[in-house]
Amino acid sequence: MTSIASARPSLTSNDSAVLQALFDAESSPSSGITVDPSLPSWPSSLKISQEDLSSLSQRETEIIRKLQADEPPSEETVKSALNDFDTLLSQYPTYPSAYTNRAQTLRLLIDIIHNNHESKSDNVQGSISELDDAALFSPQTSELSSRIFSDLGQAINLATPASPADAVSSAQARLLADAHTHRGYLLLKAARGKKAQSDEDGSDMSGPERLRGLGADQLEEMASRDFFFGGRYGNKVAQQLSVQTNPYAKMCGAIVKEAMRKEVEG
């Protein structure tokens, strides 16, 4: 009987690296990123001076504090915060952080609109997760969901270094980890929602127009890619989800499970 240890040398170094990357969430996601705390928060290509950055950070903090003043915030408070972010970004359209915070604020507004709609119809049923899925992809919130994807995409585009080999600042790494993970989470929910609705009645779900023509498998692969980058920039949850949603890891996992099943049976 050939042991695993004696069989291992037959794998090439590339094969071993691929298998490790597929099944070990800690093996590769963050290994290619250099975070340099001495770098300025944002690349000079964004053309935001240090003086402006200090002012922007203060304005952003004030907007967030208004949202946190009420638990939960009212619809009026959330819309006021969105207007403030709109004004800030109209003046400084290359400031990445405000896009991620506006995306989070849009999520708050979607939840409020959905909960108000459900309350009026006296039809509040299901778990928080189910309500969240329904809120994100209901016809009433399609435009807001589209804006979330747009904001996250813009933040990622602005903060991503020109070359994968370039070092990033601590602020860049944190934003890219959060934005990729947030978008991956939304894509994964879209994939599961589309599969569930398709299984139920064969129809396509509502939600952002850019996602409507995509199948559940395509959406899950997109989510896996975002989770990979989220993990690469340091988000531990994204590292785990990257492995769980990786189609090659899932395929290899199924093969391994089947082989183990046959060995147990025989």
mmCIF file of N, CA and C in Angstrom, residues 134 137-143 206-207:
data_model
loop_
_atom_site.group_PDB
_atom_site.id
_atom_site.type_symbol
_atom_site.label_atom_id
_atom_site.label_comp_id
_atom_site.label_asym_id
_atom_site.label_seq_id
_atom_site.Cartn_x
_atom_site.Cartn_y
_atom_site.Cartn_z
ATOM 1 N N ALA A 134 -34.355 39.617 0.422
ATOM 2 C CA ALA A 134 -35.503 40.228 -0.242
ATOM 3 C C ALA A 134 -35.316 41.730 -0.385
ATOM 4 N N PHE A 137 -32.796 42.660 -3.282
ATOM 5 C CA PHE A 137 -33.133 42.327 -4.662
ATOM 6 C C PHE A 137 -34.621 42.455 -4.974
ATOM 7 N N SER A 138 -35.293 43.345 -4.251
ATOM 8 C CA SER A 138 -36.705 43.595 -4.542
ATOM 9 C C SER A 138 -36.825 44.659 -5.636
ATOM 10 N N PRO A 139 -37.938 44.679 -6.366
ATOM 11 C CA PRO A 139 -38.116 45.694 -7.422
ATOM 12 C C PRO A 139 -38.048 47.122 -6.877
ATOM 13 N N GLN A 140 -38.487 47.319 -5.619
ATOM 14 C CA GLN A 140 -38.513 48.673 -5.054
ATOM 15 C C GLN A 140 -37.113 49.235 -4.809
ATOM 16 N N THR A 141 -36.122 48.353 -4.696
ATOM 17 C CA THR A 141 -34.781 48.822 -4.343
ATOM 18 C C THR A 141 -33.725 48.529 -5.412
ATOM 19 N N SER A 142 -34.158 48.175 -6.606
ATOM 20 C CA SER A 142 -33.213 47.820 -7.671
ATOM 21 C C SER A 142 -32.232 48.942 -7.978
ATOM 22 N N GLU A 143 -32.739 50.169 -8.045
ATOM 23 C CA GLU A 143 -31.868 51.302 -8.361
ATOM 24 C C GLU A 143 -30.841 51.529 -7.260
ATOM 25 N N SER A 206 -35.363 40.148 -9.275
ATOM 26 C CA SER A 206 -35.121 41.562 -9.501
ATOM 27 C C SER A 206 -33.715 41.901 -9.008
ATOM 28 N N GLY A 207 -33.411 43.184 -8.917
ATOM 29 C CA GLY A 207 -32.100 43.590 -8.447
ATOM 30 C C GLY A 207 -31.372 44.382 -9.505
#
